[in-house]
Amino acid sequence: MIARDRCEIVARGLREHPGVLRVIIAGADGVPIVDDAVLEDRERAAASAAALAGIVDLAAAALGVDDSQGSVIYGRERQVITRSVGGDVLLVVLALAGEPGTGVYRSVRRAAAELEAAPVRAR
């Protein structure tokens, strides 16, 4: 597992990107590591994101997509970008869609790579 302080640093960088509304970093088990929301929302969002990641992996495999790395859900005004990090961490970003959220996906990819390169905390 990646150290919480490292997750905080990466989340802080993403929050500074224009259009980013929320950053969640959670374990693949759905337990939040970092999240801006109130406690009840943290647990629900992290668990939902972990479930989504599992479903995305199943759908990707069924469609012949090897090594799924995440997903993007577009709404009229918002988008949700998920990115798997090293198999045990999930990065989730809620951002404005369209022009206000331009470039968020690239920032999420960079942040995921940064988390992946982070030293792993001993359990």
GROMACS .gro file of C-alpha atoms in nm:
model
  123
    1MET     CA    1   0.000   0.000   0.000
    2ILE     CA    2   0.119   0.349  -0.080
    3ALA     CA    3   0.179   0.573   0.221
    4ARG     CA    4  -0.109   0.808   0.307
    5ASP     CA    5   0.117   1.116   0.307
    6ARG     CA    6   0.227   1.037  -0.049
    7CYS     CA    7  -0.138   0.998  -0.150
    8GLU     CA    8  -0.215   1.338   0.010
    9ILE     CA    9   0.061   1.507  -0.193
   10VAL     CA   10  -0.067   1.360  -0.520
   11ALA     CA   11  -0.429   1.447  -0.434
   12ARG     CA   12  -0.330   1.806  -0.351
   13GLY     CA   13  -0.168   1.843  -0.694
   14LEU     CA   14  -0.480   1.715  -0.868
   15ARG     CA   15  -0.708   1.944  -0.666
   16GLU     CA   16  -0.516   2.242  -0.804
   17HIS     CA   17  -0.611   2.154  -1.162
   18PRO     CA   18  -0.894   2.372  -1.297
   19GLY     CA   19  -1.222   2.183  -1.309
   20VAL     CA   20  -1.135   1.921  -1.045
   21LEU     CA   21  -1.414   1.894  -0.787
   22ARG     CA   22  -1.307   1.594  -0.579
   23VAL     CA   23  -1.017   1.351  -0.550
   24ILE     CA   24  -1.049   1.007  -0.395
   25ILE     CA   25  -0.766   0.764  -0.342
   26ALA     CA   26  -0.887   0.431  -0.208
   27GLY     CA   27  -0.771   0.078  -0.163
   28ALA     CA   28  -0.894  -0.176  -0.414
   29ASP     CA   29  -1.103  -0.311  -0.125
   30GLY     CA   30  -1.307   0.014  -0.124
   31VAL     CA   31  -1.158   0.165   0.191
   32PRO     CA   32  -1.080   0.537   0.141
   33ILE     CA   33  -0.722   0.656   0.195
   34VAL     CA   34  -0.774   1.019   0.090
   35ASP     CA   35  -1.104   1.197   0.020
   36ASP     CA   36  -1.236   1.552   0.070
   37ALA     CA   37  -1.594   1.452   0.147
   38VAL     CA   38  -1.769   1.392   0.477
   39LEU     CA   39  -1.719   1.046   0.628
   40GLU     CA   40  -2.046   0.890   0.505
   41ASP     CA   41  -1.980   1.004   0.149
   42ARG     CA   42  -1.619   0.882   0.163
   43GLU     CA   43  -1.713   0.525   0.240
   44ARG     CA   44  -1.992   0.510  -0.019
   45ALA     CA   45  -1.783   0.669  -0.295
   46ALA     CA   46  -1.472   0.459  -0.234
   47ALA     CA   47  -1.673   0.136  -0.221
   48SER     CA   48  -1.864   0.230  -0.537
   49ALA     CA   49  -1.542   0.316  -0.719
   50ALA     CA   50  -1.387  -0.018  -0.621
   51ALA     CA   51  -1.697  -0.201  -0.745
   52LEU     CA   52  -1.686   0.001  -1.068
   53ALA     CA   53  -1.320  -0.090  -1.120
   54GLY     CA   54  -1.407  -0.458  -1.089
   55ILE     CA   55  -1.694  -0.431  -1.336
   56VAL     CA   56  -1.479  -0.233  -1.580
   57ASP     CA   57  -1.212  -0.504  -1.565
   58LEU     CA   58  -1.473  -0.774  -1.636
   59ALA     CA   59  -1.623  -0.580  -1.926
   60ALA     CA   60  -1.281  -0.499  -2.069
   61ALA     CA   61  -1.176  -0.864  -2.056
   62ALA     CA   62  -1.503  -0.973  -2.219
   63LEU     CA   63  -1.441  -0.725  -2.500
   64GLY     CA   64  -1.079  -0.830  -2.547
   65VAL     CA   65  -0.915  -0.528  -2.384
   66ASP     CA   66  -0.603  -0.649  -2.208
   67ASP     CA   67  -0.481  -0.483  -1.890
   68SER     CA   68  -0.760  -0.232  -1.828
   69GLN     CA   69  -0.621   0.080  -1.660
   70GLY     CA   70  -0.940   0.261  -1.565
   71SER     CA   71  -1.256   0.423  -1.690
   72VAL     CA   72  -1.421   0.754  -1.769
   73ILE     CA   73  -1.789   0.827  -1.712
   74TYR     CA   74  -1.920   1.138  -1.884
   75GLY     CA   75  -2.223   1.321  -1.757
   76ARG     CA   76  -2.373   1.640  -1.896
   77GLU     CA   77  -2.178   1.862  -1.655
   78ARG     CA   78  -1.936   1.629  -1.477
   79GLN     CA   79  -1.702   1.343  -1.548
   80VAL     CA   80  -1.563   1.068  -1.328
   81ILE     CA   81  -1.216   0.939  -1.412
   82THR     CA   82  -1.091   0.622  -1.243
   83ARG     CA   83  -0.743   0.485  -1.267
   84SER     CA   84  -0.606   0.164  -1.118
   85VAL     CA   85  -0.268   0.201  -0.948
   86GLY     CA   86  -0.058  -0.107  -0.896
   87GLY     CA   87  -0.356  -0.333  -0.841
   88ASP     CA   88  -0.418  -0.229  -0.480
   89VAL     CA   89  -0.502   0.142  -0.510
   90LEU     CA   90  -0.770   0.325  -0.706
   91LEU     CA   91  -0.751   0.693  -0.802
   92VAL     CA   92  -1.087   0.861  -0.868
   93VAL     CA   93  -1.135   1.220  -0.983
   94LEU     CA   94  -1.464   1.401  -1.017
   95ALA     CA   95  -1.425   1.696  -1.255
   96LEU     CA   96  -1.629   1.933  -1.463
   97ALA     CA   97  -1.697   1.805  -1.814
   98GLY     CA   98  -1.623   1.994  -2.133
   99GLU     CA   99  -1.404   2.301  -2.147
  100PRO     CA  100  -1.371   2.352  -1.768
  101GLY     CA  101  -1.234   1.997  -1.733
  102THR     CA  102  -0.995   2.008  -2.025
  103GLY     CA  103  -0.670   1.830  -1.948
  104VAL     CA  104  -0.791   1.659  -1.631
  105TYR     CA  105  -0.755   1.311  -1.784
  106ARG     CA  106  -0.388   1.372  -1.865
  107SER     CA  107  -0.332   1.499  -1.511
  108VAL     CA  108  -0.496   1.187  -1.369
  109ARG     CA  109  -0.270   0.965  -1.582
  110ARG     CA  110   0.038   1.153  -1.457
  111ALA     CA  111  -0.082   1.131  -1.096
  112ALA     CA  112  -0.143   0.756  -1.130
  113ALA     CA  113   0.208   0.709  -1.269
  114GLU     CA  114   0.345   0.913  -0.978
  115LEU     CA  115   0.158   0.696  -0.727
  116GLU     CA  116   0.273   0.380  -0.903
  117ALA     CA  117   0.636   0.493  -0.873
  118ALA     CA  118   0.598   0.576  -0.502
  119PRO     CA  119   0.767   0.346  -0.254
  120VAL     CA  120   0.535   0.090  -0.103
  121ARG     CA  121   0.474   0.114   0.272
  122ALA     CA  122   0.549  -0.199   0.471
  123ARG     CA  123   0.234  -0.368   0.600
   0.00000   0.00000   0.00000
